[in-house]
Tab-separated table of C-alpha atoms and ligand atoms in Angstrom:
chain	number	residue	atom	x	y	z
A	1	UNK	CA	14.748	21.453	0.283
A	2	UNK	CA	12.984	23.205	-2.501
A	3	UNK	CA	14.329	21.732	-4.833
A	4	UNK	CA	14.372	18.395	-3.875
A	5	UNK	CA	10.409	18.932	-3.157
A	6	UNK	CA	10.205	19.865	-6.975
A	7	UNK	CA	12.503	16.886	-7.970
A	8	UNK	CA	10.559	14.543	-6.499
A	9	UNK	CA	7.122	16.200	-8.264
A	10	UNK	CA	8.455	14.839	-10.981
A	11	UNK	CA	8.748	11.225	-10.435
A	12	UNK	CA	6.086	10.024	-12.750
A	13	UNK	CA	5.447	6.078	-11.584
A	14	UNK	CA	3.352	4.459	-14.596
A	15	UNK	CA	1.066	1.520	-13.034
A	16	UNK	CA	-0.325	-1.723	-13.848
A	17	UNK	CA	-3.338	-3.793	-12.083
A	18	UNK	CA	-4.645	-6.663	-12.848
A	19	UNK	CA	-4.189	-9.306	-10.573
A	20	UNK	CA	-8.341	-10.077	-10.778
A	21	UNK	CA	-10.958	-8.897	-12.866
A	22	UNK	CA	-10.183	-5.729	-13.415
A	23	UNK	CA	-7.176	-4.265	-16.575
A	24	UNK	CA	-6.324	-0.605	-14.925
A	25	UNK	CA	-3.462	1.345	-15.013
A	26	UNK	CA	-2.467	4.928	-13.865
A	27	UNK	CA	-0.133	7.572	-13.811
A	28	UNK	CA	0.913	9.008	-10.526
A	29	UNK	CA	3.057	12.154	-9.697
A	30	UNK	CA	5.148	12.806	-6.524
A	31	UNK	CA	3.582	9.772	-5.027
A	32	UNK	CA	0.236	10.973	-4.315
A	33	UNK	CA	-1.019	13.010	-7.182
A	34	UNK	CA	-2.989	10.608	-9.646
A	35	UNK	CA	-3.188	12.095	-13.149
A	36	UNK	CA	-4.716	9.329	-14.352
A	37	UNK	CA	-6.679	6.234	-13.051
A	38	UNK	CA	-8.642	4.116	-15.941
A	39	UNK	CA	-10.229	1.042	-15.086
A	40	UNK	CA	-11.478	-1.633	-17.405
A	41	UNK	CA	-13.764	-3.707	-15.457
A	42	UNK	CA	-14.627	-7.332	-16.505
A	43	UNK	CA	-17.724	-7.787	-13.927
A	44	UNK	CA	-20.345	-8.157	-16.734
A	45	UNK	CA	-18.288	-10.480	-17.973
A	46	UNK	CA	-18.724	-12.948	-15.471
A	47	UNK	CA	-21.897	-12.442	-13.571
A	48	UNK	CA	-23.178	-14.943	-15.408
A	49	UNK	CA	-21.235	-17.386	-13.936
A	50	UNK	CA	-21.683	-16.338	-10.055
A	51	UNK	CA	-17.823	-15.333	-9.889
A	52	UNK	CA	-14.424	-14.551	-11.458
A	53	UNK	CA	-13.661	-17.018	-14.325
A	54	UNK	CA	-9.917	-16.729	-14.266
A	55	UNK	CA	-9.224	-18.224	-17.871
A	56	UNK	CA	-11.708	-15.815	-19.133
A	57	UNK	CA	-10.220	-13.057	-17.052
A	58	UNK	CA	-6.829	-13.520	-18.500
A	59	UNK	CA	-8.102	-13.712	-22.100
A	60	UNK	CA	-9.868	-10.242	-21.421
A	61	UNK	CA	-7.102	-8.551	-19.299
A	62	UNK	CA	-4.787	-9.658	-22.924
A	63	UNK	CA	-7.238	-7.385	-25.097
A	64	UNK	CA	-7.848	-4.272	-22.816
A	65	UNK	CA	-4.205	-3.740	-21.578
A	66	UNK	CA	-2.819	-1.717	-24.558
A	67	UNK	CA	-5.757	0.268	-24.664
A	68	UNK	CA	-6.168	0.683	-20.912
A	69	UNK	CA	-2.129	1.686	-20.399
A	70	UNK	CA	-2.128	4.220	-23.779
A	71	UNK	CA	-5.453	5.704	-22.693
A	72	UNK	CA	-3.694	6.189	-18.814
A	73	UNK	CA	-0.733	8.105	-20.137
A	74	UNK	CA	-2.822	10.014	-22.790
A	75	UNK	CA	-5.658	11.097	-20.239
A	76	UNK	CA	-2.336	12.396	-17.723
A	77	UNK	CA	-0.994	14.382	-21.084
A	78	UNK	CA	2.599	11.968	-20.463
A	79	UNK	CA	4.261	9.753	-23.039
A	80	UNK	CA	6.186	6.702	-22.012
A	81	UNK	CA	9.525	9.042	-22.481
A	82	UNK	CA	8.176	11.354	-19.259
A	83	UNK	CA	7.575	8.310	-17.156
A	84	UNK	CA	10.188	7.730	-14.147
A	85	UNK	CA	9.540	3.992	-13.660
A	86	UNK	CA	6.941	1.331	-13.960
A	87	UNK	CA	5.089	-0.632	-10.815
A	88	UNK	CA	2.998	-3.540	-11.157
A	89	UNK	CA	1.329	-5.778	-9.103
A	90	UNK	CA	3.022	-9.095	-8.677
A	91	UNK	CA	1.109	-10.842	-6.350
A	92	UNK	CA	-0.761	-11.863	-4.494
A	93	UNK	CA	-3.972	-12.853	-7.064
A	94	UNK	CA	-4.381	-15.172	-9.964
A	95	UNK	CA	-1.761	-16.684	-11.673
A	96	UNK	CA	-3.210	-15.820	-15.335
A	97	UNK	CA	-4.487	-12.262	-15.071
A	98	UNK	CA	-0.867	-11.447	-12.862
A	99	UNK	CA	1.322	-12.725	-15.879
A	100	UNK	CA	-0.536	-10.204	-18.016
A	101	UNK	CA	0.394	-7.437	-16.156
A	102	UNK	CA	3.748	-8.472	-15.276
A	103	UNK	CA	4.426	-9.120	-18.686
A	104	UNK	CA	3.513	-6.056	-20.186
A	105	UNK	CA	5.388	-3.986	-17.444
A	106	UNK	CA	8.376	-5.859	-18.588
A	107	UNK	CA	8.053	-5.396	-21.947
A	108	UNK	CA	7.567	-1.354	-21.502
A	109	UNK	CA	10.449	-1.122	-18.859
A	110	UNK	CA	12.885	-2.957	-21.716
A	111	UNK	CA	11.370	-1.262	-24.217
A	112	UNK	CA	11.662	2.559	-22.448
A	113	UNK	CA	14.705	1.465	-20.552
A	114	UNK	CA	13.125	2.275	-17.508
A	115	UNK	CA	13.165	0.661	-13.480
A	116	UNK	CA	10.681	-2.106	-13.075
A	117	UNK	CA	9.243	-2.182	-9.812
A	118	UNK	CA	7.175	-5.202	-8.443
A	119	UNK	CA	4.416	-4.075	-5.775
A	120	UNK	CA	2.634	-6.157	-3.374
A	121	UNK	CA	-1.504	-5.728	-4.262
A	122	UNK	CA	-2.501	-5.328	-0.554
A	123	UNK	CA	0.027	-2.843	0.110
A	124	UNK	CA	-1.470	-0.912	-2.750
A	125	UNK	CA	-5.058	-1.169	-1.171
A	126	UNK	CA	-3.199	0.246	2.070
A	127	UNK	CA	-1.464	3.122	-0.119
A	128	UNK	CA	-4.632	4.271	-1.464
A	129	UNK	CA	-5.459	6.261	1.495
A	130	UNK	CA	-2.309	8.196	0.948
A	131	UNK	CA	-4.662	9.524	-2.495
A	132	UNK	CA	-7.121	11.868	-0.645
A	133	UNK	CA	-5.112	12.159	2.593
A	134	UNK	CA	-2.124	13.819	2.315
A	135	UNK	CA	-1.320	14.535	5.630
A	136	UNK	CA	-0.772	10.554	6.760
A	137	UNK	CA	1.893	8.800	7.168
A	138	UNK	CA	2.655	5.753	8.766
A	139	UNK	CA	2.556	4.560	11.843
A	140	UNK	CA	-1.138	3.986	11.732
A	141	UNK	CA	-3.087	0.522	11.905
A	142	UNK	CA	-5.251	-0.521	8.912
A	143	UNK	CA	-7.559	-3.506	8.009
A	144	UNK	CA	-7.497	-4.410	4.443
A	145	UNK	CA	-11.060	-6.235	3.351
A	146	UNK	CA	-11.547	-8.075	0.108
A	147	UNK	CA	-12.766	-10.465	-1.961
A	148	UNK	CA	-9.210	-12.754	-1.135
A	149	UNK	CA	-8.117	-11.102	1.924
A	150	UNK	CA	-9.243	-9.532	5.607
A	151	UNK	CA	-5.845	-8.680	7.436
A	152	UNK	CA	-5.560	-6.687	9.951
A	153	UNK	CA	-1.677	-4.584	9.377
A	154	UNK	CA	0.108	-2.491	11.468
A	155	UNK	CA	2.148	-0.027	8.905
A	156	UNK	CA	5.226	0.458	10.686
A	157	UNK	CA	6.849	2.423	7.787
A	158	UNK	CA	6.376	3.041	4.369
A	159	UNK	CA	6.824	-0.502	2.656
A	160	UNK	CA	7.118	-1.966	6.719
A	161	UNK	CA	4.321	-4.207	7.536
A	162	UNK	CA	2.899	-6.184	10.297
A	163	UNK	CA	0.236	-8.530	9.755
A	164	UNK	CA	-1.380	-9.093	13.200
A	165	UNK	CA	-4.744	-10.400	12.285
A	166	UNK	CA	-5.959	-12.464	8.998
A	167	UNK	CA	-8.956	-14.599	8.055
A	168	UNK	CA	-8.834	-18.321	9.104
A	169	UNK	CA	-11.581	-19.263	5.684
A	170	UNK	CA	-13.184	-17.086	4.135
A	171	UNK	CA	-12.506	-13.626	3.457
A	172	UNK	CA	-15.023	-10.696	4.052
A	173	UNK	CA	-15.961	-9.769	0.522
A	174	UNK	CA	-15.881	-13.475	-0.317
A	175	UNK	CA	-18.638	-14.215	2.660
A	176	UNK	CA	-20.403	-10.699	0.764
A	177	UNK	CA	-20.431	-12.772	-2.363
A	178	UNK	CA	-21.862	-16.229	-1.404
A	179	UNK	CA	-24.455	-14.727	0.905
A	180	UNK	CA	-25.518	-12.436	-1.813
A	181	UNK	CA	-25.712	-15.209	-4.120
A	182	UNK	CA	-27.234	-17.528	-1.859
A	183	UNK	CA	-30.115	-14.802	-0.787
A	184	UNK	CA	-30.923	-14.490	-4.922
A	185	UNK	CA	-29.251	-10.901	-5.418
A	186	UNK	CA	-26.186	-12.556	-7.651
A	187	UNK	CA	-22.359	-11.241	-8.359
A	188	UNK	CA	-20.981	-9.229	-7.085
A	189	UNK	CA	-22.154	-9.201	-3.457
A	190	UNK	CA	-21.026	-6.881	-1.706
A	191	UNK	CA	-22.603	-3.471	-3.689
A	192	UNK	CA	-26.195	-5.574	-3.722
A	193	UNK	CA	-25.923	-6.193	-0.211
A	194	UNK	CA	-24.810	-2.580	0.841
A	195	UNK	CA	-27.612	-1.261	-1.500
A	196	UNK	CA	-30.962	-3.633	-0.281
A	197	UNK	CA	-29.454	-3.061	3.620
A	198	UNK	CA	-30.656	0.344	3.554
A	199	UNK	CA	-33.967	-0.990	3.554
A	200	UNK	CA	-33.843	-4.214	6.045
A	201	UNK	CA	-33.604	-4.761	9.521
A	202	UNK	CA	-30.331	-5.296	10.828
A	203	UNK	CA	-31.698	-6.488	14.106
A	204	UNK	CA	-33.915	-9.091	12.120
A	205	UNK	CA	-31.948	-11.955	12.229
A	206	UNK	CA	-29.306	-12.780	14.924
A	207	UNK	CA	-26.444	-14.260	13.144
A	208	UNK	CA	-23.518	-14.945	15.167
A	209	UNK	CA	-19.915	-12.881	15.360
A	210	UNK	CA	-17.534	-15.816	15.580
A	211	UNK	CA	-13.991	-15.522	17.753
A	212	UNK	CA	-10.967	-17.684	16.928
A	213	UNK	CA	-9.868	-18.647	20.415
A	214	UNK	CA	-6.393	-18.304	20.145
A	215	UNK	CA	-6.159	-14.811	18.266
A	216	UNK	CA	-7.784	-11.827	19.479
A	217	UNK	CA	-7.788	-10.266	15.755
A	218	UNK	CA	-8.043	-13.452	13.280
A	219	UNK	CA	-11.350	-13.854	11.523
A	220	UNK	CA	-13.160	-16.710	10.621
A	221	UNK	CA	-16.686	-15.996	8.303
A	222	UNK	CA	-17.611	-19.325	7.398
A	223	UNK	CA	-19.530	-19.863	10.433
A	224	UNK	CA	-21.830	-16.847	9.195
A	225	UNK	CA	-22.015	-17.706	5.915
A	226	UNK	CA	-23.219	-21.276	7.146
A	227	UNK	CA	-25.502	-19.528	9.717
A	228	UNK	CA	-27.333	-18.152	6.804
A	229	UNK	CA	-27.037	-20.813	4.535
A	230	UNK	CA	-29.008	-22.702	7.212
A	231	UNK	CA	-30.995	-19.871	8.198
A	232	UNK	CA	-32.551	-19.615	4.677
A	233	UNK	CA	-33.256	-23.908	4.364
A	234	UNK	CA	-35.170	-23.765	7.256
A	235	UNK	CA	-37.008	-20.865	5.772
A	236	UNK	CA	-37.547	-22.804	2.876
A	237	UNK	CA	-38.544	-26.068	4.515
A	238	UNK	CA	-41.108	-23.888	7.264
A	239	UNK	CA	-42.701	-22.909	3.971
A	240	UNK	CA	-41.904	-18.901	5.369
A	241	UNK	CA	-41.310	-16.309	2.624
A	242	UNK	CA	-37.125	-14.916	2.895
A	243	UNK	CA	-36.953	-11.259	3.551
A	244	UNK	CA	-34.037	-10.531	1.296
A	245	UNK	CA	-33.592	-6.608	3.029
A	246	UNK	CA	-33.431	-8.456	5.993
A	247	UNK	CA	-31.139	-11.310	6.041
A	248	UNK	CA	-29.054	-9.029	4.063
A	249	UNK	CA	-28.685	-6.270	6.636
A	250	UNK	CA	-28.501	-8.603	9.342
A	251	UNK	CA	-25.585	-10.508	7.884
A	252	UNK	CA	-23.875	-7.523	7.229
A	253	UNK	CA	-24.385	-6.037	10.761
A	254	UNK	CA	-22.726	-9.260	12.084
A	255	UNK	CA	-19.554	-8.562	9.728
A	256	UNK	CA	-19.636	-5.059	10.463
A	257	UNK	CA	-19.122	-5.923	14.220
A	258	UNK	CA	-16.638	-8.189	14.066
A	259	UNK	CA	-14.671	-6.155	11.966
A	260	UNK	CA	-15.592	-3.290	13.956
A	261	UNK	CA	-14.479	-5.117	17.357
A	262	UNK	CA	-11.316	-6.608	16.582
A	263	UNK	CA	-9.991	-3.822	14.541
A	264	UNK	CA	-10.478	-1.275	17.619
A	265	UNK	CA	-9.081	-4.071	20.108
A	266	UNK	CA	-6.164	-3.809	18.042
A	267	UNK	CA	-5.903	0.297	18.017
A	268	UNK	CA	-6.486	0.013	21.766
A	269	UNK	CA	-3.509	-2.532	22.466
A	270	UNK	CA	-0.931	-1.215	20.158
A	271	UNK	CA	-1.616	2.411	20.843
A	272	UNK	CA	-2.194	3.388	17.843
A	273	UNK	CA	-4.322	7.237	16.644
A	274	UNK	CA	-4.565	6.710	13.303
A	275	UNK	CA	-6.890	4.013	11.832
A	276	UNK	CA	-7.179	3.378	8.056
A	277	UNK	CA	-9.695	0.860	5.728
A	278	UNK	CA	-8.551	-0.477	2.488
A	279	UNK	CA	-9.718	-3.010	-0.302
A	280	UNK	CA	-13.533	-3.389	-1.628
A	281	UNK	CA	-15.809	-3.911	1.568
A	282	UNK	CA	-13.590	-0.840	2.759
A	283	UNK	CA	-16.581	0.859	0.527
A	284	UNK	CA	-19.351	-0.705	2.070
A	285	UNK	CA	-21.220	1.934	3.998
A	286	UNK	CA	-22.675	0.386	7.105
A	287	UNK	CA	-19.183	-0.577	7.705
A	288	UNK	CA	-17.693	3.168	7.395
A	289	UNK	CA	-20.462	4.330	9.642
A	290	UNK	CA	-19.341	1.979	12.234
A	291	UNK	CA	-15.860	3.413	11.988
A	292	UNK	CA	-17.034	6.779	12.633
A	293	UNK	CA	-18.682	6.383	15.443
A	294	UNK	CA	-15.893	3.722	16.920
A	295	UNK	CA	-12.959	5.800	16.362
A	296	UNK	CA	-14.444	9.001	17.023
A	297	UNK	CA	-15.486	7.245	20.639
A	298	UNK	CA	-11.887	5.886	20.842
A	299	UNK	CA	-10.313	9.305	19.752
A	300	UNK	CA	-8.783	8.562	16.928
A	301	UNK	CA	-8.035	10.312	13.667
A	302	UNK	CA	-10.291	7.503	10.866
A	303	UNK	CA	-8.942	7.432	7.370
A	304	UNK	CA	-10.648	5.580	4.523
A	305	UNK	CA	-10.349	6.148	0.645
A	306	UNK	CA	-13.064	6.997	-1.897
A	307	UNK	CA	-14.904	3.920	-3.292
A	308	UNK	CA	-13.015	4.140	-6.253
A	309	UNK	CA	-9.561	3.810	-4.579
A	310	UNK	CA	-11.183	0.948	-2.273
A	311	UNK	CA	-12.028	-1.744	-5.162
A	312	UNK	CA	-9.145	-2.856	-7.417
A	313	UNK	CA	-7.485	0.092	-9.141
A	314	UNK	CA	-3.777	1.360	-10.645
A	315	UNK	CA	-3.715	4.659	-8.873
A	316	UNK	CA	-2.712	2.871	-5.442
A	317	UNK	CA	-0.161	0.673	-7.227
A	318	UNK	CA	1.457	3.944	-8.689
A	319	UNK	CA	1.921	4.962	-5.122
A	320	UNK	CA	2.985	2.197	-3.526
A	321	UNK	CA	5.568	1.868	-6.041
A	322	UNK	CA	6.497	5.793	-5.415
A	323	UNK	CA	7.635	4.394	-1.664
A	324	UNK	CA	9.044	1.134	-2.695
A	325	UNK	CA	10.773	3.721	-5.697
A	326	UNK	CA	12.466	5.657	-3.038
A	327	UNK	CA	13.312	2.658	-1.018
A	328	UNK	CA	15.392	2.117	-3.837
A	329	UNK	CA	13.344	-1.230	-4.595
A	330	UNK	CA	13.943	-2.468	-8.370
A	331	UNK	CA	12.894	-6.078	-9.940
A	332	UNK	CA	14.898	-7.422	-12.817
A	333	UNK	CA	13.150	-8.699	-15.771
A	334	UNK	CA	12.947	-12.061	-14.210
A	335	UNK	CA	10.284	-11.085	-12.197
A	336	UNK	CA	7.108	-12.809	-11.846
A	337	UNK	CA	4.059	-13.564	-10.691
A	338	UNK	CA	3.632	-14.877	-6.996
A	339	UNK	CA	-0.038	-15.703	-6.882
A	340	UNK	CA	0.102	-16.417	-2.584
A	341	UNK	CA	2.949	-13.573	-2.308
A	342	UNK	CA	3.374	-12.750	1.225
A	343	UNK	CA	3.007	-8.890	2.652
A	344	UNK	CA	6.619	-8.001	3.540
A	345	UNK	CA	8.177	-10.613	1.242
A	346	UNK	CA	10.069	-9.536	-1.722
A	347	UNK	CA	10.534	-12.716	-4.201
A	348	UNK	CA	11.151	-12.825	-7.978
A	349	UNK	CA	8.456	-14.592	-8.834
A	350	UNK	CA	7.870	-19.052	-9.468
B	401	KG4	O1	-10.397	-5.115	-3.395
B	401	KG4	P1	-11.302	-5.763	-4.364
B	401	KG4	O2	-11.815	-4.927	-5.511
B	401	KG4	O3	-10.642	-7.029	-5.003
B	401	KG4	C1	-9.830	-7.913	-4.278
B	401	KG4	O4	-8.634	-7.600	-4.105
B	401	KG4	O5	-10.392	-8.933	-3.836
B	401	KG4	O6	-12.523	-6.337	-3.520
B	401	KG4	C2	-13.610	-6.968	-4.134
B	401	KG4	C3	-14.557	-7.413	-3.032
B	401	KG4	C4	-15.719	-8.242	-3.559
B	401	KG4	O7	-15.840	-9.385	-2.758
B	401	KG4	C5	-16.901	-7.318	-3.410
B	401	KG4	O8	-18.120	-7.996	-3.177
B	401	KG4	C6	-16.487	-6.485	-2.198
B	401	KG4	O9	-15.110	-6.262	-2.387
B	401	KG4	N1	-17.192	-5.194	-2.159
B	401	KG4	C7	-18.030	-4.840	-1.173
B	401	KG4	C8	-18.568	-3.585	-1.539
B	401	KG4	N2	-18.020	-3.212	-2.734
B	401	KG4	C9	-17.170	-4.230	-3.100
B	401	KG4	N3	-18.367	-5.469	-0.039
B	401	KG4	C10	-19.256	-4.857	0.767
B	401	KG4	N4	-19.835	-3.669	0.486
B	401	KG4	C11	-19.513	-2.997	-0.651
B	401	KG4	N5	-20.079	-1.825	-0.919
B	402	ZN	ZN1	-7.847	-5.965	-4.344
């Protein structure tokens, strides 16, 4: 047992990320021990144009890789000869910025003659909670937030997913986004909204918490976003001055809520006493307050990562790809990238 504890110590995954705006990659040891995590972020890049240009991101993702994946195993004190295997994200995400990543795996895993492992990106938000929590293991319910994706997941088992709840438009960080830049803060969203909340009233403005009929945990947020959208014209046209603070806290209180709602309905049918967060409104901190307080009520045990293991990062590719390692999971060098990959679904790529 020892021994096998020490074995697996050793399993060094080397990961790649880059399926958006942001070239990272990390080195992970035993499945839960980052020794690494370097992130290049692009968002200067293109706040200037109100969102993620993905030509531009690919261009960018191109010139940092090298650096980004040398500076990951120098900063963990590993060369490519101590790694165990490689794990990339394959999907789901842009098409350009994926082949990067992909690409380069490839190349190292032919080069080092080493197991390429293809990872899904939104199990990797899900694995990041493994990071700082040690002690969890699945079967626990989680709801993923991002800029592409709101899904509520029961984790069966590692690598076993059910997706029980998803977004019928817009995701939640993508609502973050347009509101923010609709309300004059710019890109990205979600951090300027968090931030000028703190000083708003979240009771200002009574935006509403849409239900899709037929699914107890879907989401729909393009009914809010509208909802403010409209709210702010008829400021506008009234002549009334827009109290940024306020519309922003007051949007985000109606997310929070709904997020809040459906993600304990779900805890409370399934049975479930372990809840985990994932993915970059997973940082937002009005919405980890609500947690607290709702799964403390509920009694149950509330897991959520640090910021920097929320937003898009390597570390929780590295161990997702530990599991999916184990599993005995391994992609052959026609792998590649599934921009609307499926959680659950293992493909080799378009
Ligand atoms: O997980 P992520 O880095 O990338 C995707 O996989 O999409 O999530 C990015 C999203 C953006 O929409 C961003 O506005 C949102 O996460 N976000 C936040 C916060 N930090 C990032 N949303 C709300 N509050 C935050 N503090
Ligand atoms: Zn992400």
């Amino acid at each position: 047992m020892w021994e096998k504890m020490e074995e697996e110590k050793e399993i060094l995954i080397l990961a790649i990320e880059s399926s958006c705006d942001e070239t990272a990659a990390a080195v992970v040891r035993g499945g839960r021990e980052v020794l690494s995590n370097i992130i290049y972020s692009q968002i200067e890049l293109h706040t200037i144009y109100g969102g993620v240009v993905p030509e531009i991101a690919s261009r960018k993702h191109i010139e940092k890789i090298n650096q980004v994946v040398q500076t990951a195993l120098d900063q963990a004190g590993k060369k490519l000869e101590d790694i165990t295997a490689v794990a990339v994200t394959y999907g789901p995400g842009l098409v350009g910025p994926l082949l990067i990543g992909v690409s380069f795996a490839k190349a190292l895993c032919f080069a080092g003659g080493l197991p390429l492992i293809g990872v899904h990106h939104i199990e990797g938000h899900i694995s990041a909670n493994y990071i700082e929590h040690r002690e969890l293991e699945p079967p626990f319910a989680c709801l993923v937030a991002s800029g592409g994706h709101s899904h509520l997941v029961l984790v069966k088992d590692y690598g076993e997913y059910e997706v029980i709840g998803r977004t019928r438009d817009d995701a939640a960080g993508e609502a973050f986004d347009k509101v923010a830049r609709a309300i004059g803060l710019g890109y990205p969203g979600g951090p300027k909204i968090d931030k000028i909340s703190r000083e708003g009233n979240p009771e200002a403005v009574n935006f509403p918490r849409a239900k899709v009929v037929e699914s107890a945990y879907d989401f729909s947020f393009s009914g809010l976003k509208s909802a403010v959208l409209n709210y702010l014209n008829g400021c506008r046209m009234k002549g009334e001055e827009v109290n940024q603070a306020d519309v922003a806290a007051s949007f985000q209180k109606a997310v929070v809520d709904v997020l809040v709602e459906h993600s304990m309905a779900a805890v409370r049918e399934y049975g479930f006493t372990k809840f985990a967060i994932a993915g970059g409104v997973a940082s937002n901190s009005s919405l980890r307050e609500a947690f607290v307080r709702a799964c403390k009520e509920e009694n149950i045990t509330f897991y959520h990562p640090s910021p920097v293991f929320c937003t898009d990062n390597a570390a929780m590719i590295g161990v997702a790809g530990y599991y999916e390692y184990q599993k005995g999971v391994r992609h052959d060098f026609d792998l590649n990238a599934v921009p609307n990959l499926k959680l659950g679904e293992r493909v080799r790529g378009i």
